[in-house]
């Protein structure tokens, strides 16, 4: 199918027919998308503020400053295009970015904007490369299409790869630092401090070694100071962290508060389990190491060894056969 389309475009538009067709298709898609991007309904509240109705007939002195918002706010006019319209998809993307450490108001919008810009940018670079290859006459139609489509796909999925990498790194950091944080929290609680004070102290002490975990505890402390319920705050922490250890800790704390048991006893038992779990993770990685080294050993050790052992014999056989052929 690609060959027939390539032949038809080449016969109709010349050697650069496939590239011209791809460029025309992209231009048509952009023209069709522009009305949706630029269409933005006027907010009635903004119109009332502009007319001075909301401020009691007086112009707000900071109106000019509000109009000059940050670069992230400039993407508001494109929010219908840059944000998922499905609420479930938007919530999933928002949660994923929060777990990766991006908690800004326009994080989802910036994420999709980065996907759009990088996708278009890499697509243009691929089109430029395909144009150079077509000028030399060494490229087929299928190669031109791949040269344009593959860079565009890479640019589109690059932000997703970066976010997933940040998410996994942050989750690993939280899991590694959580046993130490629990030990410190247990010491604070047994010393007479309340759980809220212990969380504040843990967030301050763990900031140097585990900044992601310290950020989570600091957020919990600020929400508790603001008057939010402890159960809700702890559940939000488990959702933001995305780690199973934190979710289990939150469950233990909620159950301890519900049944009226000692928080220090619950922390002591759970801290022991977290330490054992960290040791088990280290042992698991150590047991996987010989299996991972097997491939490297086979690739870099066995071939030179076979060359040393069998090489002289193969050379001797080759010389013998050569002499036999010459003598015959």
mmCIF file of C-alpha atoms in Angstrom:
data_model
loop_
_atom_site.group_PDB
_atom_site.id
_atom_site.type_symbol
_atom_site.label_atom_id
_atom_site.label_comp_id
_atom_site.label_asym_id
_atom_site.label_seq_id
_atom_site.Cartn_x
_atom_site.Cartn_y
_atom_site.Cartn_z
ATOM 1 C CA UNK A 1 0.000 0.000 0.000
ATOM 2 C CA UNK A 2 2.830 2.394 0.864
ATOM 3 C CA UNK A 3 4.574 1.622 -2.421
ATOM 4 C CA UNK A 4 1.447 2.287 -4.505
ATOM 5 C CA UNK A 5 0.788 5.578 -2.686
ATOM 6 C CA UNK A 6 4.443 6.546 -3.069
ATOM 7 C CA UNK A 7 4.370 5.763 -6.809
ATOM 8 C CA UNK A 8 1.175 7.766 -7.330
ATOM 9 C CA UNK A 9 2.512 10.789 -5.416
ATOM 10 C CA UNK A 10 5.853 10.631 -7.215
ATOM 11 C CA UNK A 11 4.207 10.494 -10.637
ATOM 12 C CA UNK A 12 1.860 13.344 -9.746
ATOM 13 C CA UNK A 13 4.040 15.749 -7.740
ATOM 14 C CA UNK A 14 7.559 14.666 -8.615
ATOM 15 C CA UNK A 15 10.338 13.189 -6.463
ATOM 16 C CA UNK A 16 9.272 15.239 -3.412
ATOM 17 C CA UNK A 17 5.655 14.111 -3.713
ATOM 18 C CA UNK A 18 5.463 12.112 -0.437
ATOM 19 C CA UNK A 19 7.022 14.918 1.572
ATOM 20 C CA UNK A 20 4.705 17.505 0.000
ATOM 21 C CA UNK A 21 1.708 15.302 0.810
ATOM 22 C CA UNK A 22 2.754 14.923 4.461
ATOM 23 C CA UNK A 23 3.304 18.677 4.786
ATOM 24 C CA UNK A 24 -0.052 19.461 3.194
ATOM 25 C CA UNK A 25 -1.820 17.023 5.518
ATOM 26 C CA UNK A 26 -0.174 18.603 8.564
ATOM 27 C CA UNK A 27 -1.116 22.100 7.358
ATOM 28 C CA UNK A 28 -4.738 21.044 6.870
ATOM 29 C CA UNK A 29 -4.881 19.567 10.385
ATOM 30 C CA UNK A 30 -3.435 22.760 11.876
ATOM 31 C CA UNK A 31 -5.944 24.930 10.003
ATOM 32 C CA UNK A 32 -8.809 22.741 11.209
ATOM 33 C CA UNK A 33 -7.562 22.911 14.810
ATOM 34 C CA UNK A 34 -6.969 26.683 15.021
ATOM 35 C CA UNK A 35 -10.655 27.675 15.430
ATOM 36 C CA UNK A 36 -10.990 25.313 18.386
ATOM 37 C CA UNK A 37 -7.800 26.635 19.969
ATOM 38 C CA UNK A 38 -8.648 30.300 19.603
ATOM 39 C CA UNK A 39 -12.266 29.948 20.654
ATOM 40 C CA UNK A 40 -12.604 31.094 24.238
ATOM 41 C CA UNK A 41 -15.778 32.228 25.896
ATOM 42 C CA UNK A 42 -15.602 35.430 27.861
ATOM 43 C CA UNK A 43 -15.936 34.929 31.583
ATOM 44 C CA UNK A 44 -18.882 37.014 32.920
ATOM 45 C CA UNK A 45 -16.971 37.570 36.159
ATOM 46 C CA UNK A 46 -14.059 39.116 34.278
ATOM 47 C CA UNK A 47 -16.436 41.403 32.410
ATOM 48 C CA UNK A 48 -18.003 42.563 35.680
ATOM 49 C CA UNK A 49 -14.568 43.226 37.172
ATOM 50 C CA UNK A 50 -13.563 45.153 34.088
ATOM 51 C CA UNK A 51 -16.676 47.297 34.322
ATOM 52 C CA UNK A 52 -16.113 47.955 38.026
ATOM 53 C CA UNK A 53 -19.293 46.253 39.241
ATOM 54 C CA UNK A 54 -17.628 43.730 41.542
ATOM 55 C CA UNK A 55 -15.313 46.264 43.157
ATOM 56 C CA UNK A 56 -18.171 48.665 43.924
ATOM 57 C CA UNK A 57 -17.720 50.914 40.910
ATOM 58 C CA UNK A 58 -13.976 51.372 41.476
ATOM 59 C CA UNK A 59 -11.263 49.973 39.307
ATOM 60 C CA UNK A 60 -9.065 47.459 41.062
ATOM 61 C CA UNK A 61 -5.561 48.833 41.424
ATOM 62 C CA UNK A 62 -4.017 45.410 40.744
ATOM 63 C CA UNK A 63 -6.065 44.736 37.614
ATOM 64 C CA UNK A 64 -3.111 45.405 35.348
ATOM 65 C CA UNK A 65 -0.962 43.037 37.375
ATOM 66 C CA UNK A 66 -3.585 40.322 37.212
ATOM 67 C CA UNK A 67 -3.686 40.626 33.426
ATOM 68 C CA UNK A 68 0.069 40.101 33.222
ATOM 69 C CA UNK A 69 0.108 36.620 34.704
ATOM 70 C CA UNK A 70 2.862 34.074 34.558
ATOM 71 C CA UNK A 71 3.740 32.052 31.479
ATOM 72 C CA UNK A 72 1.725 29.074 32.739
ATOM 73 C CA UNK A 73 -1.424 31.192 32.983
ATOM 74 C CA UNK A 74 -0.996 32.282 29.353
ATOM 75 C CA UNK A 75 -2.007 28.776 28.345
ATOM 76 C CA UNK A 76 -5.539 29.339 29.677
ATOM 77 C CA UNK A 77 -6.869 30.179 26.239
ATOM 78 C CA UNK A 78 -5.729 26.765 25.009
ATOM 79 C CA UNK A 79 -7.016 24.775 27.988
ATOM 80 C CA UNK A 80 -9.748 23.106 25.931
ATOM 81 C CA UNK A 81 -7.031 21.724 23.687
ATOM 82 C CA UNK A 82 -4.253 21.071 26.223
ATOM 83 C CA UNK A 83 -6.355 19.524 28.999
ATOM 84 C CA UNK A 84 -8.246 16.218 28.770
ATOM 85 C CA UNK A 85 -11.986 16.799 28.600
ATOM 86 C CA UNK A 86 -12.657 13.465 30.268
ATOM 87 C CA UNK A 87 -12.709 13.923 34.055
ATOM 88 C CA UNK A 88 -11.259 10.470 34.758
ATOM 89 C CA UNK A 89 -8.370 11.002 32.354
ATOM 90 C CA UNK A 90 -7.692 14.454 33.799
ATOM 91 C CA UNK A 91 -7.696 13.075 37.368
ATOM 92 C CA UNK A 92 -5.352 10.231 36.411
ATOM 93 C CA UNK A 93 -2.905 12.618 34.734
ATOM 94 C CA UNK A 94 -3.099 15.027 37.652
ATOM 95 C CA UNK A 95 -2.409 12.251 40.165
ATOM 96 C CA UNK A 96 0.506 10.949 38.118
ATOM 97 C CA UNK A 97 2.105 14.393 37.959
ATOM 98 C CA UNK A 98 1.576 14.895 41.696
ATOM 99 C CA UNK A 99 3.285 11.585 42.422
ATOM 100 C CA UNK A 100 6.172 12.718 40.206
ATOM 101 C CA UNK A 101 6.520 15.942 42.216
ATOM 102 C CA UNK A 102 4.750 18.383 39.846
ATOM 103 C CA UNK A 103 1.959 19.931 41.914
ATOM 104 C CA UNK A 104 1.450 23.282 40.247
ATOM 105 C CA UNK A 105 -1.984 24.483 39.237
ATOM 106 C CA UNK A 106 -1.159 24.258 35.534
ATOM 107 C CA UNK A 107 0.883 21.051 35.700
ATOM 108 C CA UNK A 108 -1.495 19.065 33.481
ATOM 109 C CA UNK A 109 -1.694 21.897 30.983
ATOM 110 C CA UNK A 110 2.070 22.299 30.869
ATOM 111 C CA UNK A 111 2.527 18.547 30.482
ATOM 112 C CA UNK A 112 0.259 18.345 27.445
ATOM 113 C CA UNK A 113 1.773 21.549 26.052
ATOM 114 C CA UNK A 114 5.239 19.963 26.277
ATOM 115 C CA UNK A 115 3.934 16.879 24.471
ATOM 116 C CA UNK A 116 2.437 19.042 21.727
ATOM 117 C CA UNK A 117 5.499 21.278 21.257
ATOM 118 C CA UNK A 118 8.047 18.460 21.323
ATOM 119 C CA UNK A 119 5.930 16.335 19.005
ATOM 120 C CA UNK A 120 5.610 19.134 16.437
ATOM 121 C CA UNK A 121 9.278 20.136 16.848
ATOM 122 C CA UNK A 122 10.646 16.643 16.341
ATOM 123 C CA UNK A 123 8.195 16.176 13.468
ATOM 124 C CA UNK A 124 9.604 19.266 11.733
ATOM 125 C CA UNK A 125 13.151 18.040 12.309
ATOM 126 C CA UNK A 126 12.220 14.697 10.778
ATOM 127 C CA UNK A 127 10.621 16.466 7.825
ATOM 128 C CA UNK A 128 13.802 18.525 7.359
ATOM 129 C CA UNK A 129 15.912 15.367 7.420
ATOM 130 C CA UNK A 130 13.564 13.700 4.921
ATOM 131 C CA UNK A 131 13.808 16.766 2.683
ATOM 132 C CA UNK A 132 17.602 16.556 2.689
ATOM 133 C CA UNK A 133 17.493 12.842 1.915
ATOM 134 C CA UNK A 134 15.005 13.412 -0.913
ATOM 135 C CA UNK A 135 17.233 16.097 -2.386
ATOM 136 C CA UNK A 136 20.087 13.608 -2.635
ATOM 137 C CA UNK A 137 17.786 11.031 -4.228
ATOM 138 C CA UNK A 138 18.736 8.229 -1.836
ATOM 139 C CA UNK A 139 15.433 7.914 0.039
ATOM 140 C CA UNK A 140 12.326 5.885 -0.737
ATOM 141 C CA UNK A 141 8.790 6.864 0.163
ATOM 142 C CA UNK A 142 8.618 4.473 3.091
ATOM 143 C CA UNK A 143 11.899 5.797 4.490
ATOM 144 C CA UNK A 144 10.607 9.365 4.205
ATOM 145 C CA UNK A 145 7.428 8.511 6.114
ATOM 146 C CA UNK A 146 9.400 6.750 8.836
ATOM 147 C CA UNK A 147 11.844 9.667 9.058
ATOM 148 C CA UNK A 148 8.929 12.005 9.737
ATOM 149 C CA UNK A 149 6.724 9.786 11.938
ATOM 150 C CA UNK A 150 9.359 8.266 14.251
ATOM 151 C CA UNK A 151 10.852 11.597 15.500
ATOM 152 C CA UNK A 152 7.322 12.946 16.017
ATOM 153 C CA UNK A 153 6.393 9.928 18.141
ATOM 154 C CA UNK A 154 9.621 10.235 20.136
ATOM 155 C CA UNK A 155 8.973 13.914 20.835
ATOM 156 C CA UNK A 156 5.394 13.217 21.887
ATOM 157 C CA UNK A 157 6.283 10.411 24.311
ATOM 158 C CA UNK A 158 9.414 12.099 25.713
ATOM 159 C CA UNK A 159 7.525 14.051 28.454
ATOM 160 C CA UNK A 160 5.697 10.863 29.450
ATOM 161 C CA UNK A 161 8.998 9.022 29.760
ATOM 162 C CA UNK A 162 10.448 11.845 31.867
ATOM 163 C CA UNK A 163 7.435 11.920 34.194
ATOM 164 C CA UNK A 164 7.494 8.126 34.642
ATOM 165 C CA UNK A 165 11.203 8.272 35.423
ATOM 166 C CA UNK A 166 10.707 11.031 37.989
ATOM 167 C CA UNK A 167 7.785 9.124 39.511
ATOM 168 C CA UNK A 168 9.788 5.913 39.937
ATOM 169 C CA UNK A 169 12.813 7.770 41.344
ATOM 170 C CA UNK A 170 10.664 9.673 43.830
ATOM 171 C CA UNK A 171 8.821 6.529 44.880
ATOM 172 C CA UNK A 172 12.126 4.710 45.445
ATOM 173 C CA UNK A 173 13.445 7.613 47.522
ATOM 174 C CA UNK A 174 10.332 7.588 49.713
ATOM 175 C CA UNK A 175 10.533 3.824 50.223
ATOM 176 C CA UNK A 176 14.227 3.991 51.157
ATOM 177 C CA UNK A 177 13.809 6.825 53.644
ATOM 178 C CA UNK A 178 10.532 5.774 55.200
ATOM 179 C CA UNK A 179 11.980 3.321 57.811
ATOM 180 C CA UNK A 180 14.366 5.997 59.123
ATOM 181 C CA UNK A 181 11.535 8.524 59.254
ATOM 182 C CA UNK A 182 9.405 6.087 61.255
ATOM 183 C CA UNK A 183 12.233 5.478 63.728
ATOM 184 C CA UNK A 184 12.643 9.217 64.215
ATOM 185 C CA UNK A 185 8.880 9.653 64.594
ATOM 186 C CA UNK A 186 8.810 6.864 67.195
ATOM 187 C CA UNK A 187 11.566 8.565 69.199
ATOM 188 C CA UNK A 188 9.674 11.873 69.101
ATOM 189 C CA UNK A 189 6.394 10.300 70.183
ATOM 190 C CA UNK A 190 8.008 8.350 73.025
ATOM 191 C CA UNK A 191 9.738 11.549 74.155
ATOM 192 C CA UNK A 192 6.344 13.106 74.803
ATOM 193 C CA UNK A 193 5.612 14.975 71.599
ATOM 194 C CA UNK A 194 2.283 14.714 69.840
ATOM 195 C CA UNK A 195 1.968 13.133 66.408
ATOM 196 C CA UNK A 196 1.625 16.546 64.765
ATOM 197 C CA UNK A 197 4.820 17.802 66.408
ATOM 198 C CA UNK A 198 6.599 14.572 65.489
ATOM 199 C CA UNK A 199 5.627 15.013 61.827
ATOM 200 C CA UNK A 200 7.000 18.571 61.836
ATOM 201 C CA UNK A 201 10.269 17.377 63.383
ATOM 202 C CA UNK A 202 10.591 14.494 60.894
ATOM 203 C CA UNK A 203 9.999 16.803 57.941
ATOM 204 C CA UNK A 204 12.770 19.095 59.190
ATOM 205 C CA UNK A 205 15.295 16.364 59.969
ATOM 206 C CA UNK A 206 14.852 14.289 56.789
ATOM 207 C CA UNK A 207 15.046 17.186 54.366
ATOM 208 C CA UNK A 208 18.776 16.760 53.716
ATOM 209 C CA UNK A 209 18.746 13.025 53.019
ATOM 210 C CA UNK A 210 15.270 12.437 51.590
ATOM 211 C CA UNK A 211 13.805 15.710 50.250
ATOM 212 C CA UNK A 212 10.773 14.033 48.618
ATOM 213 C CA UNK A 213 9.736 12.361 51.873
ATOM 214 C CA UNK A 214 10.379 15.570 53.810
ATOM 215 C CA UNK A 215 8.151 17.434 51.366
ATOM 216 C CA UNK A 216 5.320 14.973 51.979
ATOM 217 C CA UNK A 217 5.578 15.299 55.772
ATOM 218 C CA UNK A 218 5.822 19.075 55.485
ATOM 219 C CA UNK A 219 2.644 19.152 53.408
ATOM 220 C CA UNK A 220 0.908 17.000 56.024
ATOM 221 C CA UNK A 221 2.064 19.336 58.806
ATOM 222 C CA UNK A 222 0.832 22.440 56.973
ATOM 223 C CA UNK A 223 -2.554 20.868 56.240
ATOM 224 C CA UNK A 224 -2.952 19.860 59.887
ATOM 225 C CA UNK A 225 -2.111 23.402 60.980
ATOM 226 C CA UNK A 226 -4.743 24.694 58.567
ATOM 227 C CA UNK A 227 -7.388 22.667 60.395
ATOM 228 C CA UNK A 228 -7.887 19.789 58.010
ATOM 229 C CA UNK A 229 -8.926 16.451 59.474
ATOM 230 C CA UNK A 230 -6.045 14.092 60.212
ATOM 231 C CA UNK A 231 -7.648 11.103 58.491
ATOM 232 C CA UNK A 232 -8.171 13.078 55.286
ATOM 233 C CA UNK A 233 -4.650 14.498 55.423
ATOM 234 C CA UNK A 234 -3.074 11.064 55.870
ATOM 235 C CA UNK A 235 -5.100 9.569 53.026
ATOM 236 C CA UNK A 236 -4.090 12.436 50.758
ATOM 237 C CA UNK A 237 -0.465 11.782 51.679
ATOM 238 C CA UNK A 238 -0.780 8.109 50.718
ATOM 239 C CA UNK A 239 -2.339 9.095 47.406
ATOM 240 C CA UNK A 240 0.363 11.661 46.630
ATOM 241 C CA UNK A 241 3.252 9.381 47.570
ATOM 242 C CA UNK A 242 2.067 6.406 45.531
ATOM 243 C CA UNK A 243 4.112 3.974 47.673
ATOM 244 C CA UNK A 244 2.685 0.866 49.288
ATOM 245 C CA UNK A 245 4.656 1.441 52.508
ATOM 246 C CA UNK A 246 3.073 4.864 52.997
ATOM 247 C CA UNK A 247 -0.406 3.494 52.295
ATOM 248 C CA UNK A 248 0.097 0.781 54.918
ATOM 249 C CA UNK A 249 1.387 3.349 57.414
ATOM 250 C CA UNK A 250 -1.672 5.517 56.857
ATOM 251 C CA UNK A 251 -3.937 2.501 57.412
ATOM 252 C CA UNK A 252 -2.140 1.696 60.678
ATOM 253 C CA UNK A 253 -2.465 5.286 61.916
ATOM 254 C CA UNK A 254 -6.158 5.483 61.039
ATOM 255 C CA UNK A 255 -6.893 2.175 62.754
ATOM 256 C CA UNK A 256 -4.887 3.211 65.805
ATOM 257 C CA UNK A 257 -6.882 6.435 66.080
ATOM 258 C CA UNK A 258 -10.188 4.652 65.510
ATOM 259 C CA UNK A 259 -9.664 1.941 68.128
ATOM 260 C CA UNK A 260 -7.902 4.190 70.630
ATOM 261 C CA UNK A 261 -4.684 2.160 70.820
ATOM 262 C CA UNK A 262 -1.269 3.623 71.549
ATOM 263 C CA UNK A 263 0.324 5.375 68.580
ATOM 264 C CA UNK A 264 3.805 4.632 69.950
ATOM 265 C CA UNK A 265 3.128 0.882 70.016
ATOM 266 C CA UNK A 266 1.762 0.965 66.467
ATOM 267 C CA UNK A 267 4.783 2.941 65.271
ATOM 268 C CA UNK A 268 7.189 0.561 66.989
ATOM 269 C CA UNK A 269 5.681 -2.530 65.376
ATOM 270 C CA UNK A 270 5.380 -0.950 61.936
ATOM 271 C CA UNK A 271 8.912 0.506 62.078
ATOM 272 C CA UNK A 272 10.298 -2.981 62.784
ATOM 273 C CA UNK A 273 8.385 -4.333 59.784
ATOM 274 C CA UNK A 274 9.690 -1.533 57.545
ATOM 275 C CA UNK A 275 13.278 -2.230 58.569
ATOM 276 C CA UNK A 276 12.830 -5.932 57.840
ATOM 277 C CA UNK A 277 11.232 -5.094 54.515
ATOM 278 C CA UNK A 278 14.154 -2.847 53.565
ATOM 279 C CA UNK A 279 16.599 -5.653 54.398
ATOM 280 C CA UNK A 280 14.540 -8.050 52.275
ATOM 281 C CA UNK A 281 14.628 -5.620 49.333
ATOM 282 C CA UNK A 282 18.408 -5.384 49.629
ATOM 283 C CA UNK A 283 18.725 -9.170 49.745
ATOM 284 C CA UNK A 284 16.456 -9.479 46.722
ATOM 285 C CA UNK A 285 18.648 -7.121 44.717
ATOM 286 C CA UNK A 286 21.762 -9.012 45.821
ATOM 287 C CA UNK A 287 20.221 -12.317 44.697
ATOM 288 C CA UNK A 288 19.344 -10.851 41.299
ATOM 289 C CA UNK A 289 22.901 -9.668 40.714
ATOM 290 C CA UNK A 290 24.425 -13.047 39.631
ATOM 291 C CA UNK A 291 21.642 -13.551 37.094
ATOM 292 C CA UNK A 292 22.202 -10.094 35.624
ATOM 293 C CA UNK A 293 25.953 -10.705 35.424
ATOM 294 C CA UNK A 294 25.494 -13.989 33.543
ATOM 295 C CA UNK A 295 24.791 -12.277 30.218
ATOM 296 C CA UNK A 296 27.828 -10.028 30.524
ATOM 297 C CA UNK A 297 29.979 -12.973 31.494
ATOM 298 C CA UNK A 298 28.804 -14.980 28.486
ATOM 299 C CA UNK A 299 29.390 -12.095 26.085
ATOM 300 C CA UNK A 300 32.765 -10.827 27.278
ATOM 301 C CA UNK A 301 34.410 -13.903 28.824
ATOM 302 C CA UNK A 302 33.414 -16.988 26.851
ATOM 303 C CA UNK A 303 34.285 -15.737 23.316
ATOM 304 C CA UNK A 304 37.885 -14.717 24.216
ATOM 305 C CA UNK A 305 38.313 -17.975 26.132
ATOM 306 C CA UNK A 306 37.155 -20.027 23.148
ATOM 307 C CA UNK A 307 39.420 -18.015 20.876
ATOM 308 C CA UNK A 308 42.429 -18.760 23.075
ATOM 309 C CA UNK A 309 41.634 -22.453 23.451
ATOM 310 C CA UNK A 310 40.408 -23.339 19.977
ATOM 311 C CA UNK A 311 42.166 -20.687 17.918
ATOM 312 C CA UNK A 312 45.560 -22.474 17.635
ATOM 313 C CA UNK A 313 43.884 -25.748 16.686
ATOM 314 C CA UNK A 314 41.786 -24.075 13.996
ATOM 315 C CA UNK A 315 44.872 -22.316 12.657
ATOM 316 C CA UNK A 316 46.832 -25.597 12.585
ATOM 317 C CA UNK A 317 44.026 -27.371 10.720
ATOM 318 C CA UNK A 318 43.812 -24.548 8.207
ATOM 319 C CA UNK A 319 47.560 -24.655 7.560
ATOM 320 C CA UNK A 320 47.477 -28.437 7.144
ATOM 321 C CA UNK A 321 44.634 -28.263 4.670
ATOM 322 C CA UNK A 322 46.460 -25.561 2.734
ATOM 323 C CA UNK A 323 49.599 -27.657 2.487
ATOM 324 C CA UNK A 324 47.541 -30.687 1.453
ATOM 325 C CA UNK A 325 45.891 -28.725 -1.335
ATOM 326 C CA UNK A 326 49.224 -27.412 -2.551
ATOM 327 C CA UNK A 327 50.781 -30.882 -2.483
ATOM 328 C CA UNK A 328 47.783 -32.396 -4.277
#
